Amino acid sequence: MSGKNFGFVIKAGRQIDIDVTDSTLADDIALEVGAWRACISCGSCVATCPAGISFRSELPTLNRAFQHNVELPTLKSCFLCGKCQLVCPRGIPTRYLSILIMQKLQSRKNVAEGIPSV
Amino acid sequence: MLQKVFHPFDPFVLLFTIGFTFMGIYFLYKVIRWIEKLSEEDKELLINNIFTVKTWQALGETIQESLLHKRIFGVNRRLGFMHMSLAFGWFMLILIGNIESIYYSGRFFKPIFVSVFWRFFDPGASFPKAVYLPGFAFWMDFFLLLVISGLTLAIIKRFRSQWLGLKRTTRQRPVDRFALTALWLIFPIRLLAESATCGVNGTGSFLTGTLGHLMASSLSLEPFVLPIWWSYSFVLMVFFLCLPFTRYAHIPSEAVLIFFRKYGIRVSKESPGFTDLSLHACSSCGVCIDVCQLADSLPDRRIQSNYFIKALRYKEPSNVQWDCLQCGRCEKICPVELEIMPLRQISRKDMEIGSKATISGHNGRNGQKHRILYFAGCMTHLTPSVIRSMTTIFEQSGSSWYFYDSDGKSCCGRPLKLAGQIEGATSVREQLEADFLASGAELLVTSCPICYRMFKEDFVLPGITVLHHTQYILELIEWNRIKVNPSMLKGAYHEPCELGRGSGVTSEPRKLMSKLYQSDATPLIDGLCCGGSLGGPGLALATRRAVARSAFNDITLGKPDVLVTACPLCKKSFAPVSDIPVLDFSEAVVRSLILEPTQPESHRALKSSREIPVTAL
Amino acid sequence: MLTEKKHTEPNQFRIAVIGSGPAGISAAISAAAIGMEVDWYDKESRPGGKLNDYHQLFPDREFADLVLDDFTGKADSIRIKKHFGTTITRIESANGQNVLYSNTEVVGRCDSVIVATGFDFFDARIKEEFGYGIYDHVITSPDLEKILKTGHDQLKKGGIAPESMAFVHCVGSRDQQIGINYCSRLCCITGIKQAIEIRELFPSCKVYNFYIDIRAFGSGYEELYRQAQEKYNIHFIRGRVSEASENQQNRIVVKAEDTLMARPLKVTVDWLVLLVGMVPSCTQVSVNQAQCSDPETGFYQLQNPFAGSGLEKPGIFSAGACGGPMSIPEAAASGRSAAIEAWQYLTSR
Ligand SMILES: Cc1cc2nc3c(=O)[nH]c(=O)nc-3n(C[C@H](O)[C@H](O)[C@H](O)COP(=O)(O)OP(=O)(O)OC[C@H]3O[C@@H](n4cnc5c(N)ncnc54)[C@H](O)[C@@H]3O)c2cc1C
Ligand code: SF4
Ligand code: SF4
Ligand code: SF4
Ligand code: SF4
Ligand code: SF4
């Protein structure tokens, strides 16, 4: 950090600024699996998950707070066991989404880092 | 000039020769590429086995399958006849033509076109003498007739597939259709060509002789003979030029596949050469289409293995690999015995996400040793009745057991594998494997067929016997460790894909049925998928429900009072569509259990470790 | 004596009312009040439908028995002929005449029919993960009503009041996994009411309501919800329960996510109450062999909901919860409305 130390820190605001967030990734995925948009954030998927993943938060995260540099989320430790899919009251194919999100994030990251896709 | 080098010769044979040579060279190149792209281990298998008896066995199998199509016969007689008559008939035409040409020309080595067009060079004995003499002319006509009869069936199949016992026929790409037309034209034109030659010379047997005689009597044939042979050679050329790029590539590929397979090579991510070969060996016979339960419930029919293989082979962009249930019904019936499920799984590897799945924690055995580990499986935690029944059964049997995944935080890794996440599956497997082995257990019992298959197929667990709970319960009953009273109700068994077709556990559940129910209404059809499978992550719930509903209707045709299954997922899929109770075997057993006070510890010592012949399984 | 136009006397019409729940009772009362002759059927031997099983009614906590007595008192009319203990299975309707069948037996003929066959409680065993029918201490909301009515001591264990209790909303509603996509509308408020009752009976008992959304739409419902939070200190946790299991002490362990905290959560309770939804009755009556039901939900499908409660076949009307989830006041109102519609139909045909 450069500049003077004023004795206090100004944190980045917590407010989500929809004007600048990029929701194209979420839109992309929702276009492929429309059911994703049907999530009612009931949390059953989170409650049942043996790997401690919050599938519920993936949609709002990618929808509202995605910046190009977000780290790949915890989804990497998903067993793809499908328990979440079986309890989801909206019947969302969460297993597939889990793979799709990871894959799309990875390819975005690759593009950002200039790695050619396979 | 060429006439001087080759004898006999006529310029029209050049067309055929070009096509045939091209195909030969192309396939030689293909075989070299396939071998090149095998993994090191597979190459070793190839080298080590090629000079063994396996090569001869493979040759036998090639004749059986590539020519006689025995397996298709097993599935569908008319379809089998169609394939057999085309392949075997054509082969015999070439063989007899060759023998005939050797016999009359006295030369063993000569260009292939000589035997292909032998009738042109040597019209043979005069008609009608040849009709009665069962010599070459007769057999040539006989096999030509066989081929033409197969051809007629093929044409019928294209337009009226129901006549051949197929609900749906395969859809074709334009180049396939082009090659198909050429193939269809080959034999009628050959018939015309041979008949014309025979007509002019007054030779030929019952087919070519009669037709030739008729033709000669109605018009002056002479000027037509050569043009007809030209067109025959032309369609042959077209067919052979197209062949490598169409479904007909399966003819040579299937033979190569049979050899490779005999040497022990299997589909794997590491051997793209064998994968590619497998894709080429699909004959597009289409028998996999009708057995697929998704053929009815999905509007878009591109999932079936026939189409899926095509999409992979021609690298058509598509997402269909995500929709298949991986129920294995098509794999079981495929006459080429393609390893369709592994092909599906590795086709999903493009989506590998660098899975970092690890088992976060289970409750620890506190150093205690137990003879039996019980692994319920993740899904079983959503059917608590199964867990509860298994607890009762273990307690009744007096065994020393430990509930390994009571916290529901373990996964066997197979779901990752099914979704093509091979890395993640391996890491989960290694973690569990080590822990199982460290536990000192002798028996691993699981309630989930998916886990069972993974433990059986992928885990290396020396000293530990893996049993599905149906097998374990049957043992307990047979060894009088628990006693059951058959129920008066009529039961029907729904065979889970992963247990029956997938792992070959078919007899134990059926034996259990006979011990639990006085009458058994289990249908005799090949096990249907409940729709809940983990194989198809992309499938919508509505599709799964449709699959479940129609499977349920088929399974309960015998009007059972209860439906018994052996998989938590099947149970969950059927519960909402069923109007009769859906039970897991464990629950059914507990319902008919003759309860005895739990056996005290001292009895247990007597009946310790080996009285269950676990090795017999 | 000749008259130009026949003067229609109400008592020349026979009307059948099938079902004696709140909807059926008010339909019968209204039809009799108009002056029509009423044949009143119910498969049970006494009238009242579900009302018989309830303890107190939301939102005002009247005793169900009193409400029912009030209803049945009004139904004691000479124009109403009671045929209780008769299950109607189908109606054959032709030329304005309707024949009622109980299986193969003809049990009555009439000019118009009001079906008020009500609903069934969702069979919670289908959602096996909640443990109903497996664990002794998992019950449904109608079970709890019965317990409250017949003696809440049954909730004590060894004479000791329960320490904690949880309610699960949306069991058998809003769940595509079981093909029931609609909201049952009344289970939220039932859960709120029952939670309040528990807190009153056992002031030391902690009560948790696990919900996705609270749908307190009716008059007085939102107020009751607020009371539950403010006055009764009931813990409303925004998260749907994924599964329940039993621990060594026979207590129920509930798993959910507290979505507002974004963390998975577990709680151990003495009783788990499943707020089951309303599903179409398994004894719905068919008309001319057709089920007349909405393909999506299975409840009766009204021909034109804007125009009234008539089913596809003219002269046959639906009243109450057989047409979809509704409350007792709504069911009663729809029973009255069906009676008037039947009268209008008969006099104008
Ligand atoms: C748990 C729970 C609690 C509730 N508590 C309240 C509350 O406190 N306040 C409130 O306003 N609402 C409450 N409701 C809603 C209330 O139950 C309904 O609004 C009401 O029961 C609907 O009345 P009904 O007459 O349409 O149906 P029902 O009450 O179901 O009556 C139907 C009648 O028809 C009979 N029947 C069915 N089929 C046939 C046949 N084929 N032949 C002959 N007879 C037949 C049945 O035996 C039954 O008597 C509650 C609902 C639930 C699920
Ligand atoms: S599929 Fe993944 S996110 Fe879903 S429950 Fe299993 S581990 Fe959790
Ligand atoms: S279970 Fe389904 S609806 Fe509920 S939060 Fe998860 S994805 Fe959304
Ligand atoms: S996959 Fe097998 S069954 Fe299907 S078309 Fe190909 S060869 Fe035939
Ligand atoms: S595995 Fe089953 S679902 Fe998949 S294509 Fe084969 S038959 Fe169809
Ligand atoms: S009323 Fe409440 S509990 Fe009932 S289905 Fe609707 S949201 Fe769920």
Coordinates of C-alpha atoms in Angstrom, one line a residue, chain A residues 2 5 14 32 39 60 72 74 84-85 87 93 97 102 108-110 118:
Chain A
S2 CA 1.2 3.4 -0.9
N5 CA -1.3 6.3 6.9
R14 CA -20.3 -4.1 1.0
E32 CA -28.5 -23.8 -20.8
C39 CA -34.1 -21.9 -7.1
P60 CA -26.8 -15.3 -6.2
L72 CA -13.0 -20.9 -8.2
T74 CA -15.6 -24.5 -3.1
C84 CA -28.8 -32.2 -3.2
Q85 CA -30.6 -32.9 -6.4
V87 CA -33.9 -33.2 -2.0
P93 CA -30.2 -30.7 -11.8
L97 CA -24.9 -27.3 -12.7
M102 CA -16.9 -25.1 -12.6
R108 CA -13.2 -17.8 -18.2
K109 CA -10.2 -17.9 -16.1
N110 CA -8.2 -19.5 -18.9
V118 CA -8.3 -27.5 -25.3

